Amino acid sequence: MTRFPHMPLSAASRSAATSRHCFSDPSRRGFLTASLAAAGLLLLPTSLRAADPARSSLAALAFDGDVLLAAGQALVRSDDGGQSWSPLSGPAQILTLATHPERPGRILAGLAADGIALSEDGGRTWTSRANGLPAGPTDALAIAAGQPDMIYAAIRGDGLWKSEDAGESWSLAMDRPWLDEAERDLLTLASVDLATGMGGIWIYAGTEKGLTRLPDCFCRWQDVQPGNAMDALVSGDAPPSEAPLPAGQPIRALVSAASAPQTLYAALSSGVWTSRDAGVVWSRLAPGDAVSVAVHPTNPDYIFAAVDGGLKQSRDGGTTWSALAAI
């Protein structure tokens, strides 16, 4: 893997979808802004906010082992459960993050200005992984459960892409799902380590029209329902979930607890939601405008969520919450 020195991006390198590029270290002002914004202590100026109003300064949260990562206009890390933060160098604006418990230090970042960046050292240095991807914001990323070199990426306006070599090369895996009479962009992805009945595991996706999932044989998108993928194929039309997520709300973030794959968490405009049975029955854990959510890789009850512009944590699966910051 080629590692690039820290130097400013040129306009040409940003626009070249197939080129490798580097990402500059933040300035002192950016350093402080990133720390405060990610801690929920600073509302970024309008000129610096993401074009998508659903994306805040805490556009993405993820655990890298015990380290909590928060990203948006910049990337920061906390080694003490969100009590303090330190900035990391990295891409200027991140829409999504992905990590894997079997690869500590590996961080994938989906970028607002096209492409994907990869760090193998906890976010200190980065390389591009955009070679072979179409142009467009990378709205969602997931690393396959049990396969840390298998990456799934959703490109806005395009479909679901996959890489089997940690982003060195890409191929189109599946078109976007057809929901409510139109193709829908994938806003968030989660690899869920539960048997599909067809020899693989699930890829769950949140869209503006709700939740859908795909067996990793890439045969078809399916509604979430009791049973496995083979049951859905045999039955034809899928029965509805017993208690689905609220209709008409985009699913902005979706995570599966690696140590308890049936446990899912989702961030919606109505709050933080959870399912304990792989998405059939959902219940709301916390009200508010939720943008992102992260779950610890070995403790399915230890979660963080960006809600109403601040950061909250729960150590009991969302029964109780403590606010770490507020805007």
XYZ file of N, CA and C in Angstrom, residues 114-294:
543
model
N -16.778 12.910 -3.357
C -16.394 11.729 -4.140
C -15.347 10.871 -3.418
N -15.578 9.578 -3.455
C -14.534 8.651 -3.088
C -14.582 8.126 -1.673
N -13.580 7.282 -1.404
C -13.408 6.611 -0.128
C -11.942 6.720 0.259
N -11.687 6.962 1.526
C -10.330 7.012 2.032
C -10.134 5.899 3.055
N -8.927 5.360 3.102
C -8.590 4.268 4.011
C -7.398 4.659 4.869
N -7.517 4.388 6.165
C -6.388 4.529 7.078
C -6.141 3.182 7.744
N -4.879 2.807 7.852
C -4.504 1.577 8.535
C -3.833 1.858 9.877
N -3.759 3.131 10.266
C -3.073 3.482 11.501
C -3.936 4.372 12.397
N -5.231 4.064 12.429
C -6.121 4.767 13.331
C -6.460 6.181 12.931
N -6.293 6.529 11.673
C -6.673 7.845 11.190
C -5.565 8.857 11.111
N -4.334 8.415 11.220
C -3.207 9.353 11.168
C -2.751 9.624 9.744
N -2.767 8.610 8.890
C -2.448 8.785 7.471
C -3.508 8.071 6.647
N -3.670 8.530 5.414
C -4.775 8.059 4.581
C -4.317 7.832 3.141
N -4.995 6.894 2.485
C -4.855 6.713 1.042
C -6.239 6.621 0.431
N -6.321 6.944 -0.849
C -7.589 6.863 -1.556
C -7.928 5.412 -1.890
N -9.206 5.105 -1.834
C -9.720 3.822 -2.300
C -10.884 4.054 -3.263
N -10.709 5.042 -4.141
C -11.759 5.416 -5.091
C -11.587 4.791 -6.460
N -10.490 4.077 -6.677
C -10.207 3.546 -8.001
C -11.286 2.565 -8.446
N -11.993 2.905 -9.537
C -13.030 2.045 -10.071
C -14.425 2.399 -9.617
N -14.568 3.355 -8.707
C -15.885 3.779 -8.247
C -16.411 4.925 -9.100
N -17.727 5.014 -9.275
C -18.277 6.175 -9.978
C -18.149 7.425 -9.122
N -18.218 8.564 -9.771
C -18.172 9.826 -9.041
C -19.460 10.018 -8.259
N -19.353 10.709 -7.144
C -20.516 11.001 -6.323
C -20.206 10.799 -4.863
N -20.959 11.438 -3.981
C -20.752 11.259 -2.546
C -20.934 9.799 -2.131
N -20.092 9.337 -1.225
C -20.227 7.988 -0.672
C -21.069 8.100 0.589
N -22.333 7.746 0.479
C -23.267 7.928 1.582
C -23.170 6.841 2.639
N -22.718 5.645 2.262
C -22.747 4.535 3.216
C -21.599 3.576 2.942
N -21.060 3.028 4.021
C -19.999 2.028 3.961
C -20.278 0.945 4.990
N -19.856 -0.262 4.683
C -19.882 -1.352 5.661
C -18.762 -2.317 5.324
N -18.140 -2.868 6.355
C -17.160 -3.933 6.195
C -17.836 -5.234 6.584
N -17.695 -6.248 5.755
C -18.429 -7.488 5.963
C -18.040 -8.150 7.274
N -19.026 -8.620 8.005
C -18.778 -9.344 9.248
C -17.955 -10.591 8.948
N -16.847 -10.740 9.644
C -15.990 -11.907 9.448
C -15.074 -11.832 8.256
N -15.180 -10.779 7.445
C -14.337 -10.630 6.249
C -13.841 -9.185 6.171
N -12.813 -8.848 6.881
C -12.403 -7.449 6.978
C -11.898 -6.827 5.685
N -11.606 -7.624 4.662
C -11.200 -7.056 3.375
C -12.366 -6.880 2.411
N -13.560 -7.352 2.806
C -14.752 -7.190 1.971
C -15.481 -5.920 2.394
N -15.598 -4.976 1.457
C -16.179 -3.678 1.752
C -17.370 -3.441 0.827
N -18.417 -2.882 1.389
C -19.583 -2.470 0.615
C -19.696 -0.952 0.681
N -20.030 -0.342 -0.452
C -20.134 1.112 -0.533
C -21.366 1.487 -1.342
N -22.065 2.511 -0.877
C -23.226 3.048 -1.593
C -22.886 4.439 -2.093
N -22.932 4.618 -3.410
C -22.628 5.896 -4.046
C -23.939 6.579 -4.403
N -24.083 7.819 -3.983
C -25.337 8.537 -4.220
C -25.661 8.588 -5.708
N -26.885 8.225 -6.044
C -27.317 8.203 -7.427
C -26.915 6.962 -8.182
N -26.202 6.052 -7.524
C -25.737 4.824 -8.155
C -26.200 3.655 -7.283
N -25.516 2.512 -7.372
C -25.934 1.330 -6.646
C -25.016 0.950 -5.512
N -25.070 -0.336 -5.168
C -24.228 -0.906 -4.128
C -22.993 -1.513 -4.786
N -21.819 -1.074 -4.340
C -20.551 -1.553 -4.864
C -19.836 -2.387 -3.807
N -18.985 -3.310 -4.288
C -18.247 -4.136 -3.340
C -16.788 -4.256 -3.767
N -15.951 -4.439 -2.763
C -14.529 -4.686 -2.982
C -14.126 -5.868 -2.126
N -13.367 -6.783 -2.705
C -12.896 -7.958 -1.979
C -11.446 -7.821 -1.566
N -10.834 -6.654 -1.836
C -9.412 -6.463 -1.539
C -9.166 -5.135 -0.818
N -10.042 -4.847 0.158
C -9.906 -3.651 0.997
C -9.891 -2.363 0.174
N -10.663 -2.342 -0.914
C -10.823 -1.120 -1.689
C -9.850 -0.912 -2.814
N -8.968 -1.879 -3.067
C -8.040 -1.738 -4.193
C -8.789 -1.760 -5.529
N -9.853 -2.536 -5.619
C -10.664 -2.598 -6.832
C -12.120 -2.771 -6.428
N -13.029 -2.382 -7.342
C -14.456 -2.380 -7.037
C -15.253 -2.969 -8.189
N -16.413 -3.521 -7.851
C -17.355 -3.980 -8.865
C -18.769 -3.701 -8.375
N -19.672 -3.476 -9.321
C -21.058 -3.229 -8.963
C -21.687 -4.528 -8.470
N -22.254 -4.489 -7.269
C -22.857 -5.683 -6.680
C -24.358 -5.745 -6.897
N -25.030 -4.581 -6.852
C -26.492 -4.583 -6.911
C -26.992 -3.182 -7.210
N -28.072 -3.111 -7.992
C -28.728 -1.825 -8.192
C -29.376 -1.367 -6.901
N -29.767 -0.120 -6.871
C -30.484 0.394 -5.714
C -31.835 -0.307 -5.571
N -32.350 -0.404 -4.351
C -33.658 -1.062 -4.165
C -34.795 -0.230 -4.748
N -35.805 -0.927 -5.224
C -37.001 -0.288 -5.759
C -38.035 -0.249 -4.645
N -38.276 0.939 -4.124
C -39.202 1.110 -3.004
C -40.156 2.251 -3.297
N -41.435 2.011 -3.120
C -42.455 3.049 -3.317
C -42.333 3.683 -4.691
N -42.282 2.828 -5.706
C -42.335 3.234 -7.113
C -41.108 3.982 -7.614
N -39.968 3.799 -6.957
C -38.754 4.449 -7.450
C -37.530 3.769 -6.853
N -36.381 3.904 -7.545
C -35.121 3.473 -6.955
C -34.733 4.430 -5.837
N -34.230 3.875 -4.746
C -33.904 4.694 -3.589
C -32.425 4.578 -3.254
N -31.827 5.712 -2.933
C -30.433 5.706 -2.505
C -30.297 5.012 -1.153
N -29.138 4.389 -0.958
C -28.810 3.756 0.305
C -28.133 4.782 1.197
N -28.752 5.102 2.305
C -28.233 6.120 3.213
C -27.300 5.538 4.260
N -27.431 4.260 4.551
C -26.606 3.605 5.559
C -26.599 2.108 5.307
N -25.512 1.445 5.678
C -25.339 0.014 5.459
C -24.843 -0.648 6.741
N -25.231 -1.908 6.925
C -24.714 -2.700 8.034
C -24.604 -4.152 7.587
N -23.459 -4.767 7.834
C -23.282 -6.190 7.583
C -23.685 -6.938 8.849
N -24.675 -7.800 8.725
C -25.273 -8.451 9.883
C -24.970 -9.941 9.819
N -24.256 -10.429 10.801
C -23.731 -11.801 10.803
C -24.786 -12.791 11.281
N -25.838 -12.923 10.467
C -26.900 -13.896 10.713
C -27.153 -14.667 9.428
N -27.374 -15.945 9.536
C -27.559 -16.791 8.363
C -28.796 -16.366 7.574
N -28.657 -16.298 6.262
C -29.777 -15.933 5.404
C -30.593 -17.143 4.969
N -30.051 -18.337 5.146
C -30.693 -19.518 4.595
C -30.281 -19.801 3.173
N -29.422 -18.958 2.636
C -28.959 -19.123 1.256
C -27.434 -19.157 1.215
N -26.839 -19.558 2.320
C -25.404 -19.772 2.344
C -24.570 -18.548 2.641
N -25.187 -17.475 3.116
C -24.424 -16.267 3.387
C -24.985 -15.487 4.550
N -24.616 -14.196 4.637
C -25.098 -13.303 5.676
C -25.814 -12.133 5.015
N -26.356 -11.244 5.848
C -27.194 -10.160 5.361
C -26.425 -8.850 5.210
N -26.864 -8.049 4.255
C -26.501 -6.645 4.169
C -27.796 -5.858 4.364
N -27.881 -5.145 5.484
C -29.032 -4.305 5.763
C -28.758 -2.896 5.252
N -29.818 -2.222 4.807
C -29.670 -0.864 4.286
C -30.826 0.000 4.736
N -30.502 1.221 5.128
C -31.516 2.217 5.407
C -31.660 3.150 4.221
N -32.866 3.494 3.890
C -33.179 4.389 2.775
C -34.099 5.501 3.277
N -34.444 6.416 2.378
C -35.395 7.465 2.744
C -36.794 6.895 2.927
N -37.036 5.681 2.456
C -38.353 5.057 2.564
C -38.367 3.864 3.510
N -37.344 3.708 4.310
C -37.368 2.643 5.287
C -36.235 1.652 5.139
N -36.426 0.497 5.769
C -35.390 -0.527 5.894
C -35.568 -1.617 4.852
N -34.455 -2.072 4.300
C -34.467 -3.217 3.396
C -33.204 -4.025 3.644
N -33.144 -5.217 3.092
C -31.946 -6.038 3.280
C -31.728 -6.937 2.075
N -30.494 -7.415 1.975
C -30.047 -8.161 0.796
C -29.167 -9.315 1.253
N -29.445 -10.552 0.837
C -28.483 -11.627 1.121
C -27.189 -11.371 0.350
N -26.064 -11.815 0.884
C -24.810 -11.512 0.193
C -24.555 -12.398 -1.021
N -25.602 -13.148 -1.448
C -25.583 -13.727 -2.794
C -26.069 -12.707 -3.820
N -26.575 -11.550 -3.352
C -27.024 -10.445 -4.198
C -28.124 -10.874 -5.162
N -29.074 -11.657 -4.652
C -30.176 -12.092 -5.515
C -31.277 -11.053 -5.621
N -31.673 -10.448 -4.494
C -32.669 -9.378 -4.554
C -32.790 -8.709 -3.195
N -33.223 -7.421 -3.241
C -33.558 -6.715 -2.011
C -34.856 -7.266 -1.455
N -34.947 -7.354 -0.138
C -36.129 -7.921 0.507
C -36.560 -7.044 1.674
N -37.868 -7.064 1.946
C -38.344 -6.471 3.182
C -37.853 -7.305 4.362
N -37.685 -6.650 5.492
C -37.314 -7.384 6.702
C -38.554 -8.070 7.253
N -38.435 -9.357 7.513
C -39.568 -10.156 7.964
C -39.051 -11.320 8.798
N -39.927 -11.988 9.540
C -39.502 -13.202 10.236
C -39.037 -14.261 9.234
N -38.114 -15.093 9.645
C -37.597 -16.128 8.763
C -36.384 -15.657 7.999
N -35.966 -16.475 7.028
C -34.754 -16.156 6.283
C -35.070 -15.836 4.832
N -34.029 -15.658 4.049
C -34.211 -15.251 2.652
C -34.927 -16.312 1.835
N -34.661 -17.571 2.120
C -35.335 -18.640 1.389
C -36.830 -18.637 1.674
N -37.204 -18.369 2.933
C -38.625 -18.276 3.266
C -39.295 -17.178 2.454
N -38.608 -16.040 2.298
C -39.181 -14.930 1.542
C -39.352 -15.284 0.070
N -38.392 -16.012 -0.495
C -38.494 -16.409 -1.897
C -39.651 -17.381 -2.112
N -39.836 -18.287 -1.175
C -40.905 -19.283 -1.292
C -42.270 -18.640 -1.117
N -42.355 -17.699 -0.159
C -43.659 -17.108 0.163
C -44.089 -16.045 -0.831
N -43.162 -15.531 -1.623
C -43.505 -14.464 -2.558
C -43.488 -13.126 -1.866
N -44.634 -12.492 -1.770
C -44.702 -11.197 -1.091
C -44.376 -11.370 0.380
N -43.491 -10.536 0.859
C -43.042 -10.660 2.237
C -44.084 -10.087 3.191
N -44.362 -10.774 4.298
C -45.227 -10.178 5.317
C -44.520 -9.001 5.972
N -45.275 -8.043 6.471
C -44.628 -6.882 7.079
C -43.950 -7.236 8.392
N -42.994 -6.418 8.777
C -42.416 -6.553 10.099
C -43.502 -6.397 11.148
N -43.320 -7.028 12.287
C -44.341 -6.986 13.328
C -44.451 -5.597 13.953
N -43.331 -4.900 14.052
C -43.332 -3.532 14.576
C -42.212 -2.784 13.861
N -42.478 -2.301 12.653
C -41.403 -1.707 11.842
C -40.999 -0.334 12.360
N -39.933 0.192 11.791
C -39.553 1.565 12.051
C -40.622 2.507 11.498
N -40.716 3.721 12.022
C -41.751 4.651 11.555
C -41.655 4.902 10.052
N -42.793 4.893 9.400
C -42.833 5.127 7.961
C -42.568 6.594 7.662
N -41.935 6.836 6.516
C -41.744 8.197 6.046
C -40.559 8.916 6.644
N -39.741 8.221 7.415
C -38.555 8.844 7.999
C -37.300 8.192 7.424
N -36.401 8.960 6.842
C -35.143 8.379 6.363
C -34.371 7.740 7.512
N -33.765 6.598 7.233
C -32.904 5.936 8.213
C -31.494 6.446 7.965
N -31.013 7.299 8.852
C -29.746 7.988 8.638
C -28.550 7.145 9.036
N -28.700 6.297 10.022
C -27.600 5.441 10.468
C -28.171 4.127 10.965
N -27.424 3.056 10.749
C -27.845 1.718 11.134
C -26.604 0.920 11.480
N -26.590 0.307 12.657
C -25.445 -0.509 13.060
C -25.936 -1.821 13.645
N -25.133 -2.843 13.468
C -25.351 -4.152 14.070
C -24.287 -4.373 15.129
N -24.693 -4.874 16.283
C -23.734 -5.170 17.342
C -22.962 -6.424 16.971
N -21.649 -6.283 16.784
C -20.845 -7.418 16.321
C -20.919 -8.602 17.275
N -21.025 -8.337 18.570
C -21.053 -9.416 19.560
C -22.457 -9.966 19.794
N -23.469 -9.337 19.197
C -24.861 -9.802 19.302
C -25.577 -9.363 18.035
N -25.379 -10.073 16.925
C -25.821 -9.580 15.615
C -27.317 -9.320 15.490
N -28.140 -9.952 16.307
C -29.571 -9.681 16.222
C -29.932 -8.304 16.761
N -29.006 -7.680 17.472
C -29.254 -6.355 18.031
C -28.841 -5.279 17.035
N -29.807 -4.482 16.620
C -29.581 -3.389 15.677
C -29.966 -2.071 16.343
N -29.248 -1.012 15.950
C -29.600 0.340 16.370
C -29.741 1.205 15.123
N -30.700 2.136 15.160
C -30.952 3.015 14.020
C -31.161 4.439 14.496
N -30.708 5.391 13.681
C -30.898 6.817 13.948
C -31.874 7.383 12.932
N -32.957 7.969 13.430
C -33.996 8.574 12.611
C -34.299 9.968 13.155
N -35.093 10.717 12.416
C -35.467 12.045 12.891
C -36.353 11.991 14.132
N -36.933 10.830 14.419
C -37.766 10.662 15.613
C -36.986 10.122 16.804
N -35.702 9.803 16.618
C -34.916 9.338 17.742
C -34.040 8.144 17.422
N -33.549 7.509 18.481
C -32.731 6.301 18.391
C -33.637 5.102 18.641
N -33.562 4.131 17.740
C -34.416 2.950 17.807
C -33.552 1.698 17.901
N -34.144 0.619 18.415
C -33.422 -0.650 18.483
C -34.334 -1.809 18.134
N -33.717 -2.866 17.634
C -34.376 -4.148 17.425
C -33.494 -5.225 18.034
N -34.102 -6.166 18.723
C -33.369 -7.271 19.330
C -33.577 -8.577 18.568
N -34.285 -8.493 17.448
C -34.551 -9.698 16.659
C -34.261 -9.471 15.187
N -33.186 -8.761 14.897
C -32.700 -8.544 13.531
C -33.644 -7.725 12.675
N -34.406 -6.835 13.284
C -35.159 -5.869 12.515
C -36.621 -6.137 12.321
N -37.155 -7.154 12.989
C -38.586 -7.451 12.855
C -39.405 -6.555 13.779
N -38.988 -6.425 15.011
C -39.675 -5.600 16.003
C -38.730 -4.499 16.462
N -39.222 -3.255 16.386
C -38.413 -2.095 16.772
C -39.073 -1.333 17.908
N -38.271 -0.745 18.764
C -38.776 0.121 19.824
C -37.859 1.332 19.945
N -38.431 2.453 20.354
C -37.649 3.679 20.457
C -36.961 3.748 21.817
N -35.672 4.056 21.785
C -34.881 4.177 23.000
C -34.783 5.609 23.497
N -34.683 6.556 22.577
C -34.508 7.961 22.949
C -35.156 8.834 21.895
N -35.962 9.829 22.306
C -36.541 10.759 21.342
C -35.520 11.787 20.899
N -35.877 12.524 19.858
C -34.990 13.574 19.365
C -34.610 13.350 17.923
N -33.905 14.299 17.366
C -33.457 14.238 15.972
C -32.100 13.542 15.937
N -32.097 12.263 15.647
C -30.867 11.464 15.687
C -30.233 11.400 14.312
N -28.912 11.576 14.280
C -28.170 11.602 13.022
C -27.275 10.379 12.871
N -26.642 9.949 13.954
C -25.716 8.823 13.867
C -25.728 8.045 15.175
N -25.222 6.805 15.097
C -25.202 5.923 16.255
C -24.050 4.944 16.089
N -23.445 4.540 17.205
C -22.347 3.572 17.186
C -22.510 2.634 18.371
